[in-house]
């Protein structure tokens, strides 16, 4: 209890992989390319980690160390998530039916309520393992209010994609961003920094840790 | 001689410091701010190196190691430089007189011919220590032809700024780019990657070395 009262619930962006040229996903996202064409190369550091392996049914496999620390930290003390519509799936416009249930199979790796930003209403979707997808049509602040309430004092994580992250950052709502700069060029795709004047929004780089596979884990924090 | 014949003269971009959000200089470049406002923070890794100290009259001081290696490499086997007008100085438009002789004092750190891109003709400027500034009004390819001839088989370095680098990269003329990603946010200024589809232009990241002051040295190379 004291933990909940002394600590403010934060809005966090975690483990976002960025190419050297500033993209967080490749172009041409569709059902076969959830990260866009070329996008998976951004996650070369993430797939071997114990955290990712455990998320995919291999709990005792995978590497520990600095990269796994960055992956695992993203799930610590998270009570709810917010996702953009395109991160939930490749369908655009009205939902044709209720068939699409996310990229992640029957048991998504969230295990808490997940609020999906969309212009098109849809009934909540309860999945195995504690994940419930709620579809929010009232915009960014409505989603955040519901996520904070659901999180019960724990933090809320903005999962992506790029435009959703930019929207929350531009509104000054994100407290911390943890990025992993990957040794990859994408050339096209979803840019993270475009149109964001991060210092003017109060952000500074407070930590920088080299990872194992030629990546750099950086932490940006907004000054209070 | 065999060295000159077996080795093709390369066009290289070296030791360019990039902020996490993709800027290589801050906004508002002027006589007091040659790197733009906030720009010097990009070079926190460079100033302590033995190479930089030696360039500024302190030959036996400064640090060696991975950061100094990156700085020193940028001067190895360079027979000529190409600079954009704005990297040579803060004056825009026609030269009012011959007073401005660059940011670097009587003895600039080049010690070889330097070709400055400009729309305004000016007589060559011979400085102490072997640097001669030539002013080229015929454009990028004319400057490159003259620089290659002056370099006599050695490599040519494009020194900057951002728009000059982008111009040479976009034309497919640059063989290698070495960038240093600095743990700094600038928010505004001179973007390096904007409008450059580096993979489409044939570039890939071939090396990534963590530096001492929370930087990452990356090498991009164009496939032949």
Tab-separated table of C-alpha atoms in Angstrom:
chain	number	residue	atom	x	y	z
A	1	UNK	CA	0.000	0.000	0.000
A	2	UNK	CA	2.678	2.498	0.970
A	3	UNK	CA	4.265	1.746	-2.357
A	4	UNK	CA	1.151	2.783	-4.197
A	5	UNK	CA	0.737	5.955	-2.218
A	6	UNK	CA	4.311	7.231	-2.293
A	7	UNK	CA	4.833	6.537	-5.951
A	8	UNK	CA	3.075	8.266	-8.811
A	9	UNK	CA	1.843	6.093	-11.633
A	10	UNK	CA	4.051	6.792	-14.624
A	11	UNK	CA	3.336	6.641	-18.317
A	12	UNK	CA	6.218	4.740	-19.897
A	13	UNK	CA	7.447	3.846	-23.369
A	14	UNK	CA	9.720	0.812	-23.161
A	15	UNK	CA	12.059	-1.258	-25.313
A	16	UNK	CA	11.306	0.574	-28.531
A	17	UNK	CA	13.858	-0.416	-31.159
A	18	UNK	CA	15.002	2.432	-33.372
A	19	UNK	CA	17.129	2.145	-36.504
A	20	UNK	CA	20.185	4.359	-36.888
A	21	UNK	CA	18.151	6.468	-39.285
A	22	UNK	CA	15.295	6.858	-36.812
A	23	UNK	CA	12.628	4.338	-37.834
A	24	UNK	CA	10.776	2.034	-35.435
A	25	UNK	CA	9.095	-0.102	-38.109
A	26	UNK	CA	9.593	-0.740	-41.780
A	27	UNK	CA	7.185	0.306	-44.558
A	28	UNK	CA	4.335	-1.850	-45.823
A	29	UNK	CA	2.857	-3.267	-42.618
A	30	UNK	CA	0.357	-6.040	-43.356
A	31	UNK	CA	-0.684	-9.420	-42.006
A	32	UNK	CA	2.588	-11.010	-43.134
A	33	UNK	CA	4.706	-8.059	-41.968
A	34	UNK	CA	3.528	-6.895	-38.540
A	35	UNK	CA	6.728	-4.855	-38.130
A	36	UNK	CA	6.795	-3.698	-41.749
A	37	UNK	CA	9.236	-4.884	-44.372
A	38	UNK	CA	12.698	-5.080	-42.815
A	39	UNK	CA	11.287	-4.292	-39.368
A	40	UNK	CA	12.285	-7.559	-37.626
A	41	UNK	CA	15.973	-6.643	-38.059
A	42	UNK	CA	15.381	-3.952	-35.425
A	43	UNK	CA	14.753	-6.681	-32.863
A	44	UNK	CA	17.903	-8.727	-33.358
A	45	UNK	CA	18.817	-7.880	-29.752
A	46	UNK	CA	15.395	-8.800	-28.363
A	47	UNK	CA	14.622	-12.235	-29.812
A	48	UNK	CA	17.488	-14.052	-28.019
A	49	UNK	CA	16.594	-12.655	-24.580
A	50	UNK	CA	15.148	-14.780	-21.805
A	51	UNK	CA	12.204	-12.361	-21.620
A	52	UNK	CA	11.222	-12.859	-25.256
A	53	UNK	CA	11.812	-16.591	-25.137
A	54	UNK	CA	9.604	-16.854	-22.025
A	55	UNK	CA	6.886	-14.851	-23.804
A	56	UNK	CA	6.958	-17.493	-26.514
A	57	UNK	CA	6.737	-20.590	-24.377
A	58	UNK	CA	10.429	-21.211	-23.736
A	59	UNK	CA	10.680	-20.054	-20.116
A	60	UNK	CA	14.067	-21.549	-19.321
A	61	UNK	CA	15.830	-20.548	-22.470
A	62	UNK	CA	17.252	-17.315	-23.741
A	63	UNK	CA	20.033	-15.048	-22.626
A	64	UNK	CA	20.265	-12.948	-19.513
A	65	UNK	CA	22.359	-9.786	-19.243
A	66	UNK	CA	21.991	-6.167	-20.251
A	67	UNK	CA	19.701	-6.765	-23.234
A	68	UNK	CA	17.403	-9.006	-21.238
A	69	UNK	CA	17.386	-6.418	-18.456
A	70	UNK	CA	16.088	-3.849	-20.949
A	71	UNK	CA	13.426	-6.255	-22.207
A	72	UNK	CA	12.337	-7.359	-18.721
A	73	UNK	CA	12.210	-3.845	-17.299
A	74	UNK	CA	9.500	-3.016	-19.799
A	75	UNK	CA	7.110	-5.407	-18.066
A	76	UNK	CA	7.910	-4.460	-14.461
A	77	UNK	CA	5.199	-2.662	-12.504
A	78	UNK	CA	2.969	-2.272	-15.571
A	79	UNK	CA	-0.731	-2.357	-14.724
A	80	UNK	CA	-2.167	-1.537	-18.149
A	81	UNK	CA	-1.098	-0.931	-21.743
A	82	UNK	CA	-2.194	1.449	-24.471
A	83	UNK	CA	-1.784	0.429	-28.112
A	84	UNK	CA	-2.513	2.192	-31.359
A	85	UNK	CA	-4.937	0.494	-33.692
A	86	UNK	CA	-2.203	-0.482	-36.158
A	87	UNK	CA	-0.190	-2.162	-33.451
A	88	UNK	CA	-3.225	-4.271	-32.606
A	89	UNK	CA	-3.650	-5.436	-36.173
A	90	UNK	CA	-3.499	-4.809	-39.909
A	91	UNK	CA	-7.220	-4.075	-40.385
A	92	UNK	CA	-8.050	-0.468	-41.276
A	93	UNK	CA	-11.475	1.166	-41.075
A	94	UNK	CA	-14.535	-0.472	-39.450
A	95	UNK	CA	-14.122	-3.965	-37.979
A	96	UNK	CA	-15.606	-6.402	-40.530
A	97	UNK	CA	-16.262	-8.931	-37.733
A	98	UNK	CA	-14.753	-10.023	-34.429
A	99	UNK	CA	-12.317	-12.503	-35.926
A	100	UNK	CA	-9.147	-10.458	-35.519
A	101	UNK	CA	-7.874	-10.869	-31.965
A	102	UNK	CA	-4.406	-9.321	-32.235
A	103	UNK	CA	-1.064	-10.626	-33.476
A	104	UNK	CA	-0.348	-12.658	-30.370
A	105	UNK	CA	-2.528	-15.783	-30.419
A	106	UNK	CA	-4.870	-16.959	-27.637
A	107	UNK	CA	-2.634	-15.847	-24.789
A	108	UNK	CA	-1.085	-12.451	-25.503
A	109	UNK	CA	1.996	-11.401	-23.520
A	110	UNK	CA	0.259	-8.520	-21.705
A	111	UNK	CA	-1.629	-10.270	-18.845
A	112	UNK	CA	-3.301	-6.966	-17.882
A	113	UNK	CA	-5.944	-4.715	-19.497
A	114	UNK	CA	-4.897	-3.288	-22.850
A	115	UNK	CA	-6.589	-0.175	-24.253
A	116	UNK	CA	-6.613	0.008	-28.053
A	117	UNK	CA	-7.117	3.406	-29.664
A	118	UNK	CA	-9.561	3.185	-32.564
A	119	UNK	CA	-12.252	5.205	-34.301
A	120	UNK	CA	-14.489	2.143	-34.456
A	121	UNK	CA	-16.264	0.758	-31.404
A	122	UNK	CA	-15.992	-2.899	-30.564
A	123	UNK	CA	-16.877	-5.064	-27.541
A	124	UNK	CA	-14.058	-5.910	-25.126
A	125	UNK	CA	-12.136	-9.051	-25.902
A	126	UNK	CA	-11.083	-11.297	-23.073
A	127	UNK	CA	-8.084	-13.472	-23.826
A	128	UNK	CA	-6.304	-16.210	-21.933
A	129	UNK	CA	-3.848	-15.249	-19.232
A	130	UNK	CA	-5.461	-12.039	-18.034
A	131	UNK	CA	-5.221	-9.852	-21.127
A	132	UNK	CA	-8.436	-7.971	-21.947
A	133	UNK	CA	-8.478	-5.764	-25.035
A	134	UNK	CA	-10.675	-2.685	-24.585
A	135	UNK	CA	-11.410	-0.545	-27.643
A	136	UNK	CA	-11.421	3.168	-26.883
A	137	UNK	CA	-13.011	5.603	-29.323
A	138	UNK	CA	-12.670	8.726	-27.155
A	139	UNK	CA	-9.031	9.466	-27.994
A	140	UNK	CA	-5.701	9.525	-26.240
A	141	UNK	CA	-6.722	11.144	-22.956
A	142	UNK	CA	-9.763	8.922	-22.534
A	143	UNK	CA	-7.597	5.856	-23.070
A	144	UNK	CA	-5.061	7.133	-20.549
A	145	UNK	CA	-7.746	7.811	-17.913
A	146	UNK	CA	-9.151	4.317	-18.292
A	147	UNK	CA	-5.690	2.739	-18.295
A	148	UNK	CA	-4.642	4.580	-15.145
A	149	UNK	CA	-7.785	3.456	-13.396
A	150	UNK	CA	-7.264	-0.127	-14.496
A	151	UNK	CA	-3.607	-0.016	-13.470
A	152	UNK	CA	-4.521	0.718	-9.842
A	153	UNK	CA	-1.429	2.741	-9.027
A	154	UNK	CA	0.970	0.791	-11.177
A	155	UNK	CA	2.452	2.310	-14.334
A	156	UNK	CA	0.906	2.411	-17.792
A	157	UNK	CA	2.935	1.441	-20.840
A	158	UNK	CA	2.375	2.883	-24.289
A	159	UNK	CA	3.253	-0.034	-26.532
A	160	UNK	CA	3.238	1.736	-29.900
A	161	UNK	CA	3.252	2.145	-32.778
A	162	UNK	CA	5.261	5.198	-33.716
A	163	UNK	CA	2.379	7.592	-34.294
A	164	UNK	CA	0.737	6.641	-30.997
A	165	UNK	CA	4.006	7.192	-29.134
A	166	UNK	CA	4.528	10.546	-30.875
A	167	UNK	CA	0.998	11.608	-29.997
A	168	UNK	CA	1.472	10.934	-26.272
A	169	UNK	CA	4.961	12.460	-26.198
A	170	UNK	CA	3.847	15.602	-28.006
A	171	UNK	CA	1.101	16.068	-25.428
A	172	UNK	CA	3.698	15.902	-22.657
A	173	UNK	CA	2.086	12.817	-21.129
A	174	UNK	CA	5.000	10.349	-21.279
A	175	UNK	CA	7.339	10.336	-18.282
A	176	UNK	CA	10.043	7.984	-19.580
A	177	UNK	CA	11.074	6.541	-22.924
A	178	UNK	CA	13.500	3.662	-23.185
A	179	UNK	CA	14.829	3.180	-26.675
A	180	UNK	CA	17.210	0.656	-28.116
A	181	UNK	CA	19.200	1.961	-31.054
A	182	UNK	CA	19.835	-0.970	-33.388
A	183	UNK	CA	22.713	-1.199	-35.901
A	184	UNK	CA	20.285	-1.255	-38.797
A	185	UNK	CA	19.282	1.137	-41.586
A	186	UNK	CA	15.664	1.083	-42.755
A	187	UNK	CA	15.452	4.095	-45.045
A	188	UNK	CA	11.671	4.156	-44.968
A	189	UNK	CA	8.942	3.246	-42.519
A	190	UNK	CA	7.624	4.721	-39.298
A	191	UNK	CA	9.834	7.554	-38.014
A	192	UNK	CA	9.927	8.055	-34.259
A	193	UNK	CA	11.400	11.533	-33.897
A	194	UNK	CA	9.859	13.390	-36.835
A	195	UNK	CA	8.233	16.599	-35.680
A	196	UNK	CA	9.150	15.977	-32.034
A	197	UNK	CA	11.301	18.627	-30.378
A	198	UNK	CA	12.187	16.472	-27.390
A	199	UNK	CA	14.289	19.032	-25.459
A	200	UNK	CA	11.542	21.633	-25.881
A	201	UNK	CA	9.103	19.053	-24.506
A	202	UNK	CA	11.364	18.685	-21.467
A	203	UNK	CA	13.145	15.432	-22.265
A	204	UNK	CA	16.792	14.675	-21.696
A	205	UNK	CA	18.932	11.587	-22.118
A	206	UNK	CA	19.720	10.338	-18.628
A	207	UNK	CA	21.251	6.924	-19.332
A	208	UNK	CA	23.032	5.074	-22.114
A	209	UNK	CA	24.101	1.434	-21.854
A	210	UNK	CA	25.796	-0.491	-24.671
A	211	UNK	CA	24.116	-3.836	-25.336
A	212	UNK	CA	25.466	-7.097	-26.563
A	213	UNK	CA	24.494	-7.095	-30.220
A	214	UNK	CA	25.810	-3.700	-31.233
A	215	UNK	CA	22.844	-1.884	-29.773
A	216	UNK	CA	22.635	1.052	-27.364
A	217	UNK	CA	19.940	1.238	-24.713
A	218	UNK	CA	19.086	4.861	-23.951
A	219	UNK	CA	16.706	6.324	-21.393
A	220	UNK	CA	14.952	9.642	-21.981
A	221	UNK	CA	13.155	11.265	-19.077
A	222	UNK	CA	10.937	14.311	-18.862
A	223	UNK	CA	12.019	16.835	-16.256
A	224	UNK	CA	9.315	17.506	-13.693
B	1	UNK	CA	53.096	3.599	-55.772
B	2	UNK	CA	51.564	0.123	-55.719
B	3	UNK	CA	49.388	1.357	-52.915
B	4	UNK	CA	48.019	4.104	-55.090
B	5	UNK	CA	47.356	1.789	-58.004
B	6	UNK	CA	45.732	-1.107	-56.171
B	7	UNK	CA	43.541	1.096	-54.048
B	8	UNK	CA	40.735	3.248	-55.331
B	9	UNK	CA	40.457	6.701	-53.882
B	10	UNK	CA	37.398	6.739	-51.674
B	11	UNK	CA	35.008	9.494	-50.776
B	12	UNK	CA	34.551	9.371	-47.010
B	13	UNK	CA	32.414	11.028	-44.364
B	14	UNK	CA	34.117	10.721	-40.984
B	15	UNK	CA	33.483	11.360	-37.297
B	16	UNK	CA	30.114	12.990	-37.796
B	17	UNK	CA	28.369	13.305	-34.442
B	18	UNK	CA	24.641	12.637	-34.557
B	19	UNK	CA	22.167	13.222	-31.747
B	20	UNK	CA	19.774	10.435	-30.745
B	21	UNK	CA	17.083	12.312	-32.629
B	22	UNK	CA	19.183	12.567	-35.787
B	23	UNK	CA	20.680	16.065	-35.814
B	24	UNK	CA	24.312	16.867	-36.608
B	25	UNK	CA	24.177	20.531	-35.591
B	26	UNK	CA	21.858	22.691	-33.545
B	27	UNK	CA	19.691	25.506	-34.911
B	28	UNK	CA	20.833	29.115	-35.225
B	29	UNK	CA	24.359	28.780	-36.554
B	30	UNK	CA	26.209	32.096	-36.427
B	31	UNK	CA	29.656	33.468	-35.619
B	32	UNK	CA	29.233	32.659	-31.921
B	33	UNK	CA	27.647	29.269	-32.582
B	34	UNK	CA	29.580	27.489	-35.348
B	35	UNK	CA	27.833	24.208	-34.419
B	36	UNK	CA	24.471	25.837	-33.788
B	37	UNK	CA	22.863	26.312	-30.395
B	38	UNK	CA	23.378	23.152	-28.358
B	39	UNK	CA	25.621	21.661	-31.044
B	40	UNK	CA	28.841	21.379	-29.000
B	41	UNK	CA	27.157	18.785	-26.739
B	42	UNK	CA	27.357	16.414	-29.713
B	43	UNK	CA	31.139	16.472	-29.432
B	44	UNK	CA	31.514	15.570	-25.771
B	45	UNK	CA	33.318	12.423	-26.892
B	46	UNK	CA	35.654	14.278	-29.290
B	47	UNK	CA	37.069	17.175	-27.280
B	48	UNK	CA	38.955	14.972	-24.766
B	49	UNK	CA	40.670	12.886	-27.461
B	50	UNK	CA	44.376	13.106	-28.192
B	51	UNK	CA	43.504	13.898	-31.813
B	52	UNK	CA	41.433	16.954	-30.935
B	53	UNK	CA	43.895	18.134	-28.308
B	54	UNK	CA	46.743	17.841	-30.821
B	55	UNK	CA	44.714	19.850	-33.359
B	56	UNK	CA	44.528	22.583	-30.771
B	57	UNK	CA	48.164	22.822	-29.802
B	58	UNK	CA	48.249	20.237	-26.990
B	59	UNK	CA	50.019	17.395	-28.790
B	60	UNK	CA	50.892	15.287	-25.757
B	61	UNK	CA	47.592	15.574	-23.994
B	62	UNK	CA	44.239	13.979	-24.461
B	63	UNK	CA	42.957	10.448	-24.249
B	64	UNK	CA	43.730	7.503	-26.452
B	65	UNK	CA	41.378	4.562	-26.965
B	66	UNK	CA	38.318	3.832	-29.033
B	67	UNK	CA	37.052	7.426	-29.255
B	68	UNK	CA	40.465	8.731	-30.259
B	69	UNK	CA	40.721	5.935	-32.817
B	70	UNK	CA	37.489	7.170	-34.401
B	71	UNK	CA	38.739	10.753	-34.416
B	72	UNK	CA	42.198	9.867	-35.765
B	73	UNK	CA	40.890	7.565	-38.478
B	74	UNK	CA	39.109	10.511	-40.025
B	75	UNK	CA	42.449	12.102	-40.919
B	76	UNK	CA	44.215	8.992	-42.191
B	77	UNK	CA	44.990	8.832	-45.898
B	78	UNK	CA	42.994	11.989	-46.635
B	79	UNK	CA	44.430	13.983	-49.565
B	80	UNK	CA	41.727	16.644	-49.860
B	81	UNK	CA	38.531	17.840	-48.186
B	82	UNK	CA	35.224	19.160	-49.441
B	83	UNK	CA	33.221	21.550	-47.238
B	84	UNK	CA	29.871	23.221	-47.664
B	85	UNK	CA	29.855	26.975	-47.553
B	86	UNK	CA	28.161	27.056	-44.145
B	87	UNK	CA	30.802	24.840	-42.647
B	88	UNK	CA	33.441	27.272	-43.830
B	89	UNK	CA	31.757	30.200	-42.169
B	90	UNK	CA	28.637	32.094	-41.111
B	91	UNK	CA	28.600	34.534	-44.055
B	92	UNK	CA	25.741	34.022	-46.510
B	93	UNK	CA	25.502	35.492	-50.019
B	94	UNK	CA	28.392	37.271	-51.788
B	95	UNK	CA	31.672	37.632	-49.914
B	96	UNK	CA	31.797	41.227	-48.617
B	97	UNK	CA	35.612	41.094	-48.540
B	98	UNK	CA	38.395	38.563	-47.977
B	99	UNK	CA	38.463	38.920	-44.199
B	100	UNK	CA	36.730	35.672	-43.313
B	101	UNK	CA	39.277	32.864	-43.412
B	102	UNK	CA	37.327	30.040	-41.765
B	103	UNK	CA	36.615	29.115	-38.169
B	104	UNK	CA	40.048	27.670	-37.521
B	105	UNK	CA	42.563	30.520	-37.199
B	106	UNK	CA	45.819	30.912	-39.155
B	107	UNK	CA	46.644	27.218	-39.220
B	108	UNK	CA	43.523	25.124	-39.913
B	109	UNK	CA	43.610	21.408	-39.041
B	110	UNK	CA	43.339	20.216	-42.671
B	111	UNK	CA	46.947	20.529	-43.971
B	112	UNK	CA	45.776	19.604	-47.495
B	113	UNK	CA	43.673	21.355	-50.169
B	114	UNK	CA	40.097	22.064	-49.087
B	115	UNK	CA	37.370	22.679	-51.671
B	116	UNK	CA	34.551	24.904	-50.452
B	117	UNK	CA	31.221	24.728	-52.297
B	118	UNK	CA	29.822	28.187	-52.898
B	119	UNK	CA	27.801	30.159	-55.432
B	120	UNK	CA	30.193	33.098	-55.101
B	121	UNK	CA	33.663	33.029	-56.626
B	122	UNK	CA	36.646	33.942	-54.511
B	123	UNK	CA	40.428	33.653	-54.917
B	124	UNK	CA	42.128	30.681	-53.237
B	125	UNK	CA	43.275	31.254	-49.707
B	126	UNK	CA	46.598	29.820	-48.614
B	127	UNK	CA	46.867	29.219	-44.895
B	128	UNK	CA	49.684	28.101	-42.641
B	129	UNK	CA	50.459	24.396	-42.432
B	130	UNK	CA	49.491	23.337	-45.937
B	131	UNK	CA	45.776	24.111	-45.972
B	132	UNK	CA	44.625	25.921	-49.117
B	133	UNK	CA	40.944	26.854	-49.388
B	134	UNK	CA	39.660	26.705	-52.966
B	135	UNK	CA	36.211	28.101	-53.710
B	136	UNK	CA	34.267	26.015	-56.229
B	137	UNK	CA	31.225	27.483	-57.954
B	138	UNK	CA	30.635	24.598	-60.375
B	139	UNK	CA	28.776	22.356	-57.924
B	140	UNK	CA	29.287	19.040	-56.192
B	141	UNK	CA	30.778	17.029	-59.038
B	142	UNK	CA	33.193	19.787	-60.030
B	143	UNK	CA	34.398	19.982	-56.442
B	144	UNK	CA	34.828	16.221	-56.291
B	145	UNK	CA	36.811	16.133	-59.553
B	146	UNK	CA	39.156	18.825	-58.305
B	147	UNK	CA	39.486	17.216	-54.887
B	148	UNK	CA	40.290	13.813	-56.370
B	149	UNK	CA	42.952	15.337	-58.575
B	150	UNK	CA	44.446	17.219	-55.634
B	151	UNK	CA	44.354	14.109	-53.439
B	152	UNK	CA	46.672	12.226	-55.823
B	153	UNK	CA	45.236	8.779	-55.129
B	154	UNK	CA	44.495	9.338	-51.483
B	155	UNK	CA	40.926	9.591	-50.213
B	156	UNK	CA	38.707	12.660	-50.163
B	157	UNK	CA	36.757	13.569	-47.045
B	158	UNK	CA	33.453	15.390	-47.092
B	159	UNK	CA	33.617	17.432	-43.905
B	160	UNK	CA	30.028	18.683	-43.758
B	161	UNK	CA	27.676	20.225	-42.998
B	162	UNK	CA	24.569	18.129	-43.073
B	163	UNK	CA	23.148	19.367	-46.370
B	164	UNK	CA	26.480	18.883	-48.146
B	165	UNK	CA	26.774	15.331	-46.798
B	166	UNK	CA	23.180	14.558	-47.816
B	167	UNK	CA	23.826	15.928	-51.301
B	168	UNK	CA	26.854	13.666	-51.862
B	169	UNK	CA	25.161	10.621	-50.310
B	170	UNK	CA	21.986	11.094	-52.362
B	171	UNK	CA	24.097	11.151	-55.532
B	172	UNK	CA	25.651	7.818	-54.553
B	173	UNK	CA	29.127	9.318	-54.383
B	174	UNK	CA	30.067	8.552	-50.770
B	175	UNK	CA	31.748	5.191	-50.144
B	176	UNK	CA	31.820	5.208	-46.344
B	177	UNK	CA	30.193	7.162	-43.557
B	178	UNK	CA	31.417	6.959	-39.981
B	179	UNK	CA	28.971	8.394	-37.501
B	180	UNK	CA	29.138	8.776	-33.760
B	181	UNK	CA	25.744	8.640	-32.079
B	182	UNK	CA	25.912	10.906	-29.034
B	183	UNK	CA	23.668	10.594	-25.952
B	184	UNK	CA	22.126	13.978	-26.621
B	185	UNK	CA	18.749	15.278	-27.800
B	186	UNK	CA	18.718	18.412	-29.948
B	187	UNK	CA	15.097	18.635	-31.089
B	188	UNK	CA	15.905	21.087	-33.868
B	189	UNK	CA	18.818	21.832	-36.148
B	190	UNK	CA	20.418	20.124	-39.113
B	191	UNK	CA	18.987	16.637	-39.691
B	192	UNK	CA	21.319	14.088	-41.246
B	193	UNK	CA	18.943	11.366	-42.434
B	194	UNK	CA	15.937	13.362	-43.607
B	195	UNK	CA	14.953	12.350	-47.115
B	196	UNK	CA	17.780	9.806	-47.374
B	197	UNK	CA	16.746	6.211	-48.023
B	198	UNK	CA	20.145	4.757	-47.160
B	199	UNK	CA	19.374	1.071	-47.870
B	200	UNK	CA	17.908	2.020	-51.266
B	201	UNK	CA	21.118	3.954	-51.938
B	202	UNK	CA	23.073	0.778	-51.175
B	203	UNK	CA	24.288	1.491	-47.660
B	204	UNK	CA	24.452	-0.951	-44.795
B	205	UNK	CA	25.771	-0.779	-41.258
B	206	UNK	CA	28.952	-2.856	-41.165
B	207	UNK	CA	30.393	-1.958	-37.775
B	208	UNK	CA	29.272	-0.661	-34.407
B	209	UNK	CA	31.659	0.064	-31.540
B	210	UNK	CA	30.590	1.472	-28.165
B	211	UNK	CA	32.689	4.455	-27.131
B	212	UNK	CA	33.726	5.732	-23.756
B	213	UNK	CA	31.308	8.583	-23.143
B	214	UNK	CA	28.044	6.811	-23.879
B	215	UNK	CA	28.487	7.125	-27.618
B	216	UNK	CA	28.283	4.530	-30.384
B	217	UNK	CA	30.612	4.646	-33.376
B	218	UNK	CA	28.911	3.170	-36.448
B	219	UNK	CA	30.257	2.578	-39.933
B	220	UNK	CA	27.989	2.660	-42.970
B	221	UNK	CA	29.349	1.389	-46.271
B	222	UNK	CA	27.950	1.429	-49.776
B	223	UNK	CA	27.884	-1.982	-51.433
B	224	UNK	CA	29.838	-1.983	-54.696
